[in-house]
PDB file of C-alpha atoms in Angstrom:
ATOM      1  CA  MET A  29      79.230 148.384 101.714  1.00 42.00           C
ATOM      2  CA  ASP A  30      77.156 149.655 104.642  1.00 47.00           C
ATOM      3  CA  ARG A  31      77.352 153.452 104.468  1.00 53.00           C
ATOM      4  CA  PRO A  32      76.159 155.716 107.332  1.00 50.00           C
ATOM      5  CA  ALA A  33      73.292 156.933 105.168  1.00 50.00           C
ATOM      6  CA  ASP A  34      72.085 153.354 104.799  1.00 61.00           C
ATOM      7  CA  ILE A  35      71.915 152.585 108.515  1.00 72.00           C
ATOM      8  CA  ALA A  36      68.438 154.016 109.163  1.00 69.00           C
ATOM      9  CA  PRO A  37      66.711 152.182 106.249  1.00 71.00           C
ATOM     10  CA  ILE A  38      68.550 148.981 107.157  1.00 70.00           C
ATOM     11  CA  VAL A  39      67.435 149.152 110.780  1.00 77.00           C
ATOM     12  CA  ALA A  40      63.867 149.993 109.783  1.00 76.00           C
ATOM     13  CA  ARG A  41      63.694 147.118 107.320  1.00 77.00           C
ATOM     14  CA  LEU A  42      65.136 144.573 109.727  1.00 78.00           C
ATOM     15  CA  ALA A  43      62.905 145.818 112.555  1.00 81.00           C
ATOM     16  CA  ALA A  44      59.818 145.425 110.374  1.00 80.00           C
ATOM     17  CA  VAL A  45      60.885 141.917 109.350  1.00 80.00           C
ATOM     18  CA  TYR A  46      61.514 141.027 112.993  1.00 83.00           C
ATOM     19  CA  VAL A  47      58.045 142.162 114.063  1.00 81.00           C
ATOM     20  CA  VAL A  48      56.403 140.164 111.280  1.00 79.00           C
ATOM     21  CA  GLY A  49      58.516 137.128 112.212  1.00 78.00           C
ATOM     22  CA  CYS A  50      57.461 137.378 115.849  1.00 80.00           C
ATOM     23  CA  LEU A  51      53.804 137.255 114.847  1.00 77.00           C
ATOM     24  CA  THR A  52      54.138 134.057 112.842  1.00 77.00           C
ATOM     25  CA  LEU A  53      54.721 131.826 115.881  1.00 72.00           C
ATOM     26  CA  PRO A  54      51.619 132.605 117.964  1.00 69.00           C
ATOM     27  CA  VAL A  55      49.363 132.703 114.889  1.00 70.00           C
ATOM     28  CA  GLY A  56      50.894 129.527 113.478  1.00 66.00           C
ATOM     29  CA  ALA A  57      50.743 127.762 116.845  1.00 63.00           C
ATOM     30  CA  PHE A  58      47.048 128.623 117.205  1.00 62.00           C
ATOM     31  CA  LEU A  59      46.287 127.318 113.729  1.00 60.00           C
ATOM     32  CA  PHE A  60      48.382 124.179 114.330  1.00 59.00           C
ATOM     33  CA  VAL A  61      46.435 123.389 117.518  1.00 57.00           C
ATOM     34  CA  THR A  62      43.203 123.963 115.607  1.00 58.00           C
ATOM     35  CA  LEU A  63      44.439 121.594 112.901  1.00 56.00           C
ATOM     36  CA  ALA A  64      45.370 118.956 115.486  1.00 55.00           C
ATOM     37  CA  PHE A  65      41.883 119.054 117.001  1.00 57.00           C
ATOM     38  CA  GLY A  66      39.944 118.537 113.820  1.00 58.00           C
ATOM     39  CA  GLY A  67      39.836 121.877 112.003  1.00 58.00           C
ATOM     40  CA  THR A  68      41.603 120.343 109.026  1.00 62.00           C
ATOM     41  CA  ALA A  69      40.580 122.436 106.015  1.00 63.00           C
ATOM     42  CA  VAL A  70      40.252 125.730 107.848  1.00 61.00           C
ATOM     43  CA  ALA A  71      43.517 125.373 109.771  1.00 58.00           C
ATOM     44  CA  ALA A  72      45.472 124.194 106.710  1.00 62.00           C
ATOM     45  CA  ALA A  73      44.196 127.159 104.743  1.00 66.00           C
ATOM     46  CA  GLY A  74      45.024 129.376 107.708  1.00 64.00           C
ATOM     47  CA  LEU A  75      48.615 128.143 107.833  1.00 61.00           C
ATOM     48  CA  LEU A  76      49.067 128.884 104.151  1.00 66.00           C
ATOM     49  CA  ALA A  77      47.418 132.262 104.647  1.00 67.00           C
ATOM     50  CA  THR A  78      49.806 132.987 107.515  1.00 67.00           C
ATOM     51  CA  LEU A  79      52.816 132.408 105.284  1.00 67.00           C
ATOM     52  CA  ALA A  80      51.263 134.405 102.469  1.00 68.00           C
ATOM     53  CA  GLY A  81      50.358 137.215 104.846  1.00 68.00           C
ATOM     54  CA  ALA A  82      53.841 137.216 106.335  1.00 66.00           C
ATOM     55  CA  GLY A  83      55.322 137.352 102.857  1.00 68.00           C
ATOM     56  CA  GLY A  84      53.046 140.258 101.975  1.00 70.00           C
ATOM     57  CA  LEU A  85      53.995 142.207 105.097  1.00 66.00           C
ATOM     58  CA  ILE A  86      57.687 141.559 104.497  1.00 72.00           C
ATOM     59  CA  PHE A  87      57.193 142.722 100.887  1.00 68.00           C
ATOM     60  CA  LEU A  88      55.774 145.983 102.182  1.00 66.00           C
ATOM     61  CA  ALA A  89      58.716 146.311 104.565  1.00 64.00           C
ATOM     62  CA  GLY A  90      61.254 145.938 101.753  1.00 64.00           C
ATOM     63  CA  THR A  91      62.993 148.952 100.305  1.00 55.00           C
ATOM     64  CA  GLY A  92      64.733 147.314  97.363  1.00 54.00           C
ATOM     65  CA  THR A  93      64.404 148.957  93.992  1.00 50.00           C
ATOM     66  CA  GLY A  94      61.890 147.346  91.665  1.00 58.00           C
ATOM     67  CA  THR A  95      58.802 145.364  92.475  1.00 65.00           C
ATOM     68  CA  THR A  96      60.207 142.062  91.145  1.00 70.00           C
ATOM     69  CA  ARG A  97      63.318 142.285  93.274  1.00 74.00           C
ATOM     70  CA  ARG A  98      61.308 143.138  96.359  1.00 74.00           C
ATOM     71  CA  PHE A  99      58.866 140.267  95.671  1.00 78.00           C
ATOM     72  CA  TRP A 100      61.554 137.603  95.480  1.00 77.00           C
ATOM     73  CA  TRP A 101      63.318 139.119  98.482  1.00 76.00           C
ATOM     74  CA  ALA A 102      60.064 138.833 100.466  1.00 79.00           C
ATOM     75  CA  VAL A 103      59.541 135.220  99.326  1.00 80.00           C
ATOM     76  CA  THR A 104      63.115 134.266 100.267  1.00 82.00           C
ATOM     77  CA  VAL A 105      62.948 135.918 103.686  1.00 81.00           C
ATOM     78  CA  THR A 106      59.533 134.377 104.420  1.00 79.00           C
ATOM     79  CA  LEU A 107      60.477 130.837 103.433  1.00 82.00           C
ATOM     80  CA  GLY A 108      63.951 131.078 104.965  1.00 83.00           C
ATOM     81  CA  GLY A 109      62.592 132.449 108.230  1.00 81.00           C
ATOM     82  CA  ALA A 110      59.851 129.793 108.335  1.00 82.00           C
ATOM     83  CA  ALA A 111      62.454 127.082 107.710  1.00 85.00           C
ATOM     84  CA  GLY A 112      64.554 128.435 110.559  1.00 84.00           C
ATOM     85  CA  LEU A 113      61.502 128.574 112.803  1.00 82.00           C
ATOM     86  CA  ILE A 114      60.612 124.949 111.979  1.00 81.00           C
ATOM     87  CA  GLY A 115      64.216 123.896 112.565  1.00 85.00           C
ATOM     88  CA  GLY A 116      64.199 125.637 115.949  1.00 84.00           C
ATOM     89  CA  ALA A 117      60.947 123.893 116.847  1.00 80.00           C
ATOM     90  CA  ARG A 118      62.501 120.524 116.012  1.00 83.00           C
ATOM     91  CA  VAL A 119      65.452 121.353 118.240  1.00 85.00           C
ATOM     92  CA  THR A 120      63.152 122.165 121.172  1.00 83.00           C
ATOM     93  CA  VAL A 121      61.379 118.833 120.660  1.00 79.00           C
ATOM     94  CA  ALA A 122      64.688 116.941 120.492  1.00 79.00           C
ATOM     95  CA  LEU A 123      65.831 118.637 123.705  1.00 79.00           C
ATOM     96  CA  ASP A 124      62.445 117.998 125.352  1.00 77.00           C
ATOM     97  CA  MET A 125      62.191 121.661 126.339  1.00 78.00           C
ATOM     98  CA  ARG A 126      59.209 122.999 128.232  1.00 77.00           C
ATOM     99  CA  TYR A 127      57.540 125.892 126.447  1.00 71.00           C
ATOM    100  CA  GLY A 128      55.792 127.680 129.289  1.00 72.00           C
ATOM    101  CA  GLU A 129      54.888 131.274 128.416  1.00 77.00           C
ATOM    102  CA  MET A 130      54.491 132.098 124.730  1.00 74.00           C
ATOM    103  CA  LEU A 131      56.040 135.597 124.863  1.00 79.00           C
ATOM    104  CA  PRO A 132      59.751 134.590 125.062  1.00 82.00           C
ATOM    105  CA  TRP A 133      59.296 132.123 122.222  1.00 79.00           C
ATOM    106  CA  ALA A 134      57.404 134.680 120.120  1.00 80.00           C
ATOM    107  CA  LEU A 135      60.248 137.164 120.606  1.00 84.00           C
ATOM    108  CA  ALA A 136      62.744 134.508 119.497  1.00 84.00           C
ATOM    109  CA  ALA A 137      60.632 133.597 116.464  1.00 82.00           C
ATOM    110  CA  GLY A 138      61.606 136.785 114.651  1.00 81.00           C
ATOM    111  CA  VAL A 139      65.340 135.979 114.771  1.00 88.00           C
ATOM    112  CA  PRO A 140      65.516 133.568 111.783  1.00 88.00           C
ATOM    113  CA  TYR A 141      63.600 136.040 109.601  1.00 84.00           C
ATOM    114  CA  VAL A 142      65.994 138.849 110.528  1.00 84.00           C
ATOM    115  CA  LEU A 143      69.051 136.677 109.847  1.00 88.00           C
ATOM    116  CA  VAL A 144      67.801 135.752 106.369  1.00 85.00           C
ATOM    117  CA  ALA A 145      66.888 139.366 105.641  1.00 82.00           C
ATOM    118  CA  ALA A 146      70.341 140.487 106.809  1.00 83.00           C
ATOM    119  CA  LEU A 147      71.953 138.340 104.112  1.00 84.00           C
ATOM    120  CA  PHE A 148      70.644 140.797 101.489  1.00 80.00           C
ATOM    121  CA  VAL A 149      71.628 144.069 103.129  1.00 78.00           C
ATOM    122  CA  GLY A 150      75.341 144.813 102.996  1.00 73.00           C
ATOM    123  CA  ARG A 151      78.728 143.169 103.199  1.00 78.00           C
ATOM    124  CA  TRP A 152      79.354 143.533 106.920  1.00 79.00           C
ATOM    125  CA  THR A 153      75.734 142.855 107.840  1.00 79.00           C
ATOM    126  CA  ARG A 154      75.806 139.776 105.623  1.00 81.00           C
ATOM    127  CA  LEU A 155      78.995 138.572 107.304  1.00 87.00           C
ATOM    128  CA  ALA A 156      77.484 139.042 110.765  1.00 85.00           C
ATOM    129  CA  ALA A 157      74.348 137.134 109.678  1.00 84.00           C
ATOM    130  CA  VAL A 158      76.405 134.245 108.303  1.00 88.00           C
ATOM    131  CA  VAL A 159      78.422 134.024 111.528  1.00 91.00           C
ATOM    132  CA  ALA A 160      75.228 134.076 113.599  1.00 89.00           C
ATOM    133  CA  ILE A 161      73.562 131.396 111.437  1.00 87.00           C
ATOM    134  CA  VAL A 162      76.633 129.145 111.625  1.00 91.00           C
ATOM    135  CA  ALA A 163      76.908 129.659 115.399  1.00 91.00           C
ATOM    136  CA  LEU A 164      73.218 128.941 116.022  1.00 87.00           C
ATOM    137  CA  THR A 165      73.182 125.921 113.712  1.00 87.00           C
ATOM    138  CA  GLY A 166      76.376 124.514 115.196  1.00 89.00           C
ATOM    139  CA  GLY A 167      75.182 125.098 118.752  1.00 87.00           C
ATOM    140  CA  ALA A 168      71.832 123.461 118.042  1.00 86.00           C
ATOM    141  CA  TRP A 169      73.509 120.485 116.359  1.00 89.00           C
ATOM    142  CA  HIS A 170      75.880 120.027 119.301  1.00 90.00           C
ATOM    143  CA  ALA A 171      73.056 120.320 121.847  1.00 88.00           C
ATOM    144  CA  VAL A 172      70.875 117.797 119.993  1.00 85.00           C
ATOM    145  CA  ARG A 173      73.789 115.386 119.610  1.00 88.00           C
ATOM    146  CA  GLU A 174      74.620 115.551 123.320  1.00 87.00           C
ATOM    147  CA  GLN A 175      70.959 115.135 124.244  1.00 85.00           C
ATOM    148  CA  THR A 176      70.708 112.131 121.925  1.00 83.00           C
ATOM    149  CA  ARG A 177      73.771 110.584 123.520  1.00 84.00           C
ATOM    150  CA  HIS A 178      72.348 111.233 126.968  1.00 82.00           C
ATOM    151  CA  ASP A 179      68.976 109.707 126.011  1.00 81.00           C
ATOM    152  CA  ASP A 180      70.662 106.658 124.467  1.00 77.00           C
ATOM    153  CA  ALA A 181      72.798 106.184 127.570  1.00 77.00           C
ATOM    154  CA  GLU A 182      69.729 106.494 129.795  1.00 79.00           C
ATOM    155  CA  ASP A 183      67.844 103.969 127.654  1.00 81.00           C
ATOM    156  CA  ASP A 184      70.761 101.542 127.863  1.00 78.00           C
ATOM    157  CA  ARG A 185      70.965 102.024 131.619  1.00 80.00           C
ATOM    158  CA  ASN A 186      67.255 101.272 131.994  1.00 84.00           C
ATOM    159  CA  ARG A 187      67.620  98.185 129.813  1.00 82.00           C
ATOM    160  CA  VAL A 188      70.480  96.977 132.005  1.00 81.00           C
ATOM    161  CA  LEU A 189      68.529  97.564 135.207  1.00 82.00           C
ATOM    162  CA  ARG A 190      65.515  95.674 133.807  1.00 84.00           C
ATOM    163  CA  MET A 191      67.723  92.668 133.031  1.00 82.00           C
ATOM    164  CA  LEU A 192      69.273  92.519 136.494  1.00 84.00           C
ATOM    165  CA  GLN A 193      67.902  90.013 138.974  1.00 84.00           C
ATOM    166  CA  ALA A 194      69.329  91.898 141.944  1.00 86.00           C
ATOM    167  CA  PRO A 195      69.936  95.493 143.042  1.00 89.00           C
ATOM    168  CA  LEU A 196      72.765  97.106 141.106  1.00 87.00           C
ATOM    169  CA  ASP A 197      74.851  97.627 144.257  1.00 89.00           C
ATOM    170  CA  LEU A 198      74.923  93.853 144.809  1.00 91.00           C
ATOM    171  CA  VAL A 199      76.158  92.972 141.309  1.00 91.00           C
ATOM    172  CA  TRP A 200      79.932  92.648 141.649  1.00 93.00           C
ATOM    173  CA  THR A 201      82.825  91.119 139.736  1.00 93.00           C
ATOM    174  CA  THR A 202      86.293  89.958 140.702  1.00 94.00           C
ATOM    175  CA  GLN A 203      89.549  88.606 139.335  1.00 94.00           C
ATOM    176  CA  ILE A 204      90.839  85.204 140.530  1.00 95.00           C
ATOM    177  CA  PRO A 205      94.141  83.842 139.189  1.00 94.00           C
ATOM    178  CA  GLY A 206      93.493  80.727 137.096  1.00 93.00           C
ATOM    179  CA  TYR A 207      89.719  81.257 137.104  1.00 94.00           C
ATOM    180  CA  ARG A 208      87.090  82.736 134.802  1.00 93.00           C
ATOM    181  CA  ARG A 209      83.526  83.825 135.386  1.00 92.00           C
ATOM    182  CA  MET A 210      80.999  81.252 134.190  1.00 89.00           C
ATOM    183  CA  THR A 211      77.893  83.416 133.821  1.00 83.00           C
ATOM    184  CA  VAL A 212      76.828  86.976 133.099  1.00 82.00           C
ATOM    185  CA  PRO A 213      76.798  88.845 136.435  1.00 85.00           C
ATOM    186  CA  VAL A 214      73.140  89.770 136.872  1.00 87.00           C
ATOM    187  CA  THR A 215      72.519  88.172 140.285  1.00 89.00           C
ATOM    188  CA  THR A 216      74.007  88.401 143.769  1.00 90.00           C
ATOM    189  CA  SER A 217      75.851  85.100 143.300  1.00 91.00           C
ATOM    190  CA  THR A 218      78.348  84.311 140.535  1.00 92.00           C
ATOM    191  CA  ALA A 219      80.318  81.134 139.880  1.00 93.00           C
ATOM    192  CA  TYR A 220      83.941  81.054 138.721  1.00 95.00           C
ATOM    193  CA  GLU A 221      85.523  77.951 137.203  1.00 93.00           C
ATOM    194  CA  ALA A 222      89.136  76.857 136.920  1.00 91.00           C
ATOM    195  CA  THR A 223      90.637  77.448 133.462  1.00 90.00           C
ATOM    196  CA  ASP A 224      92.946  74.427 133.813  1.00 88.00           C
ATOM    197  CA  HIS A 225      90.505  71.550 133.464  1.00 81.00           C
ATOM    198  CA  THR A 226      93.197  68.926 133.913  1.00 80.00           C
ATOM    199  CA  THR A 227      93.038  69.500 137.654  1.00 80.00           C
ATOM    200  CA  VAL A 228      89.238  69.172 137.822  1.00 81.00           C
ATOM    201  CA  ARG A 229      87.939  65.703 138.747  1.00 76.00           C
ATOM    202  CA  TYR A 230      84.272  66.450 137.911  1.00 79.00           C
ATOM    203  CA  TRP A 231      82.134  69.418 136.833  1.00 78.00           C
ATOM    204  CA  GLY A 232      82.072  72.081 139.527  1.00 80.00           C
ATOM    205  CA  HIS A 233      84.747  70.320 141.585  1.00 84.00           C
ATOM    206  CA  GLN A 234      86.873  73.450 142.024  1.00 88.00           C
ATOM    207  CA  ASN A 235      84.276  76.148 141.443  1.00 92.00           C
ATOM    208  CA  ILE A 236      84.436  79.310 143.533  1.00 94.00           C
ATOM    209  CA  GLN A 237      81.133  80.969 144.361  1.00 94.00           C
ATOM    210  CA  VAL A 238      81.176  84.735 145.017  1.00 95.00           C
ATOM    211  CA  ALA A 239      78.024  85.989 146.759  1.00 94.00           C
ATOM    212  CA  LEU A 240      76.900  89.443 147.910  1.00 95.00           C
ATOM    213  CA  THR A 241      74.465  90.293 150.691  1.00 94.00           C
ATOM    214  CA  HIS A 242      73.525  93.133 152.996  1.00 93.00           C
ATOM    215  CA  THR A 243      73.290  90.694 155.912  1.00 92.00           C
ATOM    216  CA  ALA A 244      75.746  91.641 158.650  1.00 92.00           C
ATOM    217  CA  VAL A 245      78.152  88.943 159.874  1.00 92.00           C
ATOM    218  CA  GLN A 246      77.090  87.708 163.305  1.00 90.00           C
ATOM    219  CA  GLY A 247      78.063  85.047 165.804  1.00 87.00           C
ATOM    220  CA  ALA A 248      81.047  82.803 166.291  1.00 88.00           C
ATOM    221  CA  ASP A 249      80.349  80.935 163.040  1.00 89.00           C
ATOM    222  CA  CYS A 250      80.184  84.175 160.943  1.00 90.00           C
ATOM    223  CA  GLY A 251      76.530  83.529 160.103  1.00 87.00           C
ATOM    224  CA  PRO A 252      73.697  83.884 159.597  1.00 91.00           C
ATOM    225  CA  ASP A 253      74.331  83.170 155.890  1.00 91.00           C
ATOM    226  CA  PRO A 254      75.013  79.435 155.454  1.00 89.00           C
ATOM    227  CA  LEU A 255      78.465  78.178 154.579  1.00 89.00           C
ATOM    228  CA  HIS A 256      79.070  77.484 150.896  1.00 88.00           C
ATOM    229  CA  ARG A 257      78.153  73.934 149.836  1.00 86.00           C
ATOM    230  CA  PRO A 258      80.411  72.564 147.053  1.00 85.00           C
ATOM    231  CA  LEU A 259      78.892  70.541 144.232  1.00 82.00           C
ATOM    232  CA  PRO A 260      78.957  66.815 145.071  1.00 80.00           C
ATOM    233  CA  GLU A 261      80.617  64.133 143.001  1.00 79.00           C
ATOM    234  CA  PRO A 262      78.418  62.486 140.346  1.00 82.00           C
ATOM    235  CA  ASN A 263      75.812  60.067 141.718  1.00 79.00           C
ATOM    236  CA  ARG A 264      76.403  61.265 145.254  1.00 79.00           C
ATOM    237  CA  ALA A 265      74.098  63.273 147.469  1.00 78.00           C
ATOM    238  CA  PRO A 266      75.293  66.717 148.528  1.00 76.00           C
ATOM    239  CA  PRO A 267      76.817  66.834 151.998  1.00 77.00           C
ATOM    240  CA  PRO A 268      74.532  68.078 154.758  1.00 80.00           C
ATOM    241  CA  GLN A 269      74.756  71.661 155.896  1.00 82.00           C
ATOM    242  CA  PRO A 270      77.215  71.723 158.813  1.00 84.00           C
ATOM    243  CA  ARG A 271      76.040  72.643 162.274  1.00 84.00           C
ATOM    244  CA  PRO A 272      77.216  75.963 163.755  1.00 83.00           C
ATOM    245  CA  ASP A 273      79.503  74.121 166.151  1.00 86.00           C
ATOM    246  CA  GLN A 274      81.262  72.484 163.164  1.00 89.00           C
ATOM    247  CA  ILE A 275      82.148  75.874 161.641  1.00 91.00           C
ATOM    248  CA  SER A 276      85.101  77.948 162.769  1.00 92.00           C
ATOM    249  CA  CYS A 277      85.567  81.617 161.942  1.00 93.00           C
ATOM    250  CA  GLN A 278      88.730  83.651 162.329  1.00 93.00           C
ATOM    251  CA  ASP A 279      89.114  87.409 162.117  1.00 92.00           C
ATOM    252  CA  ARG A 280      91.984  88.113 159.721  1.00 91.00           C
ATOM    253  CA  GLY A 281      91.856  91.906 160.157  1.00 89.00           C
ATOM    254  CA  GLY A 282      91.048  94.635 157.653  1.00 87.00           C
ATOM    255  CA  GLY A 283      87.413  93.577 157.457  1.00 89.00           C
ATOM    256  CA  LEU A 284      88.369  90.020 156.439  1.00 94.00           C
ATOM    257  CA  ARG A 285      87.234  86.768 158.058  1.00 95.00           C
ATOM    258  CA  TYR A 286      88.083  83.164 157.227  1.00 96.00           C
ATOM    259  CA  ARG A 287      85.354  80.597 157.751  1.00 95.00           C
ATOM    260  CA  ARG A 288      85.792  76.832 157.539  1.00 94.00           C
ATOM    261  CA  GLY A 289      83.600  73.730 157.822  1.00 91.00           C
ATOM    262  CA  PRO A 290      84.089  69.983 157.328  1.00 90.00           C
ATOM    263  CA  ASP A 291      84.182  70.074 153.520  1.00 90.00           C
ATOM    264  CA  ALA A 292      84.062  73.788 152.539  1.00 92.00           C
ATOM    265  CA  HIS A 293      85.586  77.120 153.448  1.00 95.00           C
ATOM    266  CA  GLU A 294      85.171  80.760 152.515  1.00 96.00           C
ATOM    267  CA  TYR A 295      86.593  84.239 152.917  1.00 97.00           C
ATOM    268  CA  ILE A 296      84.346  87.088 153.990  1.00 96.00           C
ATOM    269  CA  ARG A 297      84.954  90.770 153.400  1.00 96.00           C
ATOM    270  CA  THR A 298      82.760  93.531 154.768  1.00 94.00           C
ATOM    271  CA  VAL A 299      82.581  96.805 152.807  1.00 92.00           C
ATOM    272  CA  GLY A 300      80.216  99.254 154.472  1.00 90.00           C
ATOM    273  CA  ASP A 301      76.895  97.415 154.698  1.00 92.00           C
ATOM    274  CA  THR A 302      77.847  94.979 151.931  1.00 94.00           C
ATOM    275  CA  VAL A 303      79.223  91.522 152.694  1.00 95.00           C
ATOM    276  CA  VAL A 304      81.263  89.698 150.040  1.00 96.00           C
ATOM    277  CA  ARG A 305      81.683  85.943 150.414  1.00 96.00           C
ATOM    278  CA  ALA A 306      83.907  83.689 148.286  1.00 96.00           C
ATOM    279  CA  GLY A 307      83.348  80.004 149.044  1.00 95.00           C
ATOM    280  CA  ALA A 308      84.570  76.705 147.650  1.00 93.00           C
ATOM    281  CA  GLY A 309      85.355  73.161 148.589  1.00 91.00           C
ATOM    282  CA  THR A 310      88.411  72.547 150.733  1.00 91.00           C
ATOM    283  CA  GLU A 311      90.283  71.346 147.628  1.00 90.00           C
ATOM    284  CA  VAL A 312      90.531  75.021 146.556  1.00 93.00           C
ATOM    285  CA  ASP A 313      93.443  76.949 148.023  1.00 93.00           C
ATOM    286  CA  GLU A 314      92.529  79.407 150.778  1.00 94.00           C
ATOM    287  CA  ALA A 315      94.683  82.091 149.134  1.00 95.00           C
ATOM    288  CA  LEU A 316      92.453  82.044 146.054  1.00 96.00           C
ATOM    289  CA  LEU A 317      89.380  82.774 148.165  1.00 96.00           C
ATOM    290  CA  GLU A 318      91.170  85.663 149.839  1.00 96.00           C
ATOM    291  CA  GLN A 319      92.205  86.996 146.430  1.00 95.00           C
ATOM    292  CA  ALA A 320      88.598  86.728 145.246  1.00 96.00           C
ATOM    293  CA  VAL A 321      87.143  88.880 148.027  1.00 96.00           C
ATOM    294  CA  ARG A 322      90.013  91.382 147.987  1.00 96.00           C
ATOM    295  CA  ALA A 323      89.632  92.008 144.252  1.00 95.00           C
ATOM    296  CA  ALA A 324      85.830  92.058 144.291  1.00 95.00           C
ATOM    297  CA  ARG A 325      84.223  95.350 143.251  1.00 94.00           C
ATOM    298  CA  PRO A 326      80.839  96.613 142.021  1.00 92.00           C
ATOM    299  CA  MET A 327      80.281  96.458 138.290  1.00 90.00           C
ATOM    300  CA  THR A 328      79.561  99.700 136.480  1.00 87.00           C
ATOM    301  CA  VAL A 329      76.591 100.145 134.169  1.00 86.00           C
ATOM    302  CA  GLU A 330      79.022 100.531 131.261  1.00 85.00           C
ATOM    303  CA  GLU A 331      80.644  97.185 132.066  1.00 86.00           C
ATOM    304  CA  LEU A 332      77.241  95.538 132.319  1.00 86.00           C
ATOM    305  CA  GLU A 333      76.269  96.989 128.942  1.00 83.00           C
ATOM    306  CA  THR A 334      79.370  95.380 127.457  1.00 83.00           C
ATOM    307  CA  GLU A 335      78.567  92.060 129.134  1.00 82.00           C
ATOM    308  CA  LEU A 336      74.888  92.017 128.245  1.00 80.00           C
ATOM    309  CA  PHE A 337      74.893  93.651 124.812  1.00 75.00           C
ATOM    310  CA  TYR A 338      78.345  92.518 123.573  1.00 69.00           C
ATOM    311  CA  ARG A 339      79.515  96.088 122.950  1.00 59.00           C
TER     312      ARG A 339
END
């Protein structure tokens, strides 16, 4: 038990250990830099000498009875404190922390030595040290885990953005009854095909094309983007692009417009500065095109990760 008469020696011992622990970081950092820049033998010997010197100073700070007991106490505190210091350094690297001034880090360097030394003092001091070690270890583990998750998420986001062939705000998806998306949505234009192939006369006959632009709708024909051109029947040339006077455009309210030409039609929806167009041949019901633009929305990075990486 910690008795009042023991408080002064305990404080003196822990204070001495703390001071020695604080000195190990700047000395060790200097020797490590020397080692990194070519002073191999000298720096390596210096690092070992630093630990030995720290152990010797901690031995002198000990007040345990018997030289053998004090020696092993000094060895345990030195190695335990150094292990804690190395663990803390690894945490700072994992968290990508900036070091800046050495003084705050040097003051923190003595903490692991004190915590190990406190394990050998008294019952209540030992309990406090155990709680502090568990709290620091748990906090560091949680911080590193969250940082790792954040870094992984950022890496995945960058991978997604590199795979896109269009700005992220122009990569949208939609839901159309009786249709499914044909391709991974990485461009501004995505095709949807009918799931009931019995109604399809040839490939692409009833496809719906959903396209995104930042081009504002202008003019009586809802240009300037050209009207959708459906895929032609096999062995037939595609129909010519209709003239503006062959295209009608009706305002349906709520930011919606319906556009129609000789062999194709489309619905247009304006959301801010983004224009969503769903076009198809006239064989496709107008209501499906309206449903396509109404349900259209930007894809999230998480959804794109699932699409691209099969997660």
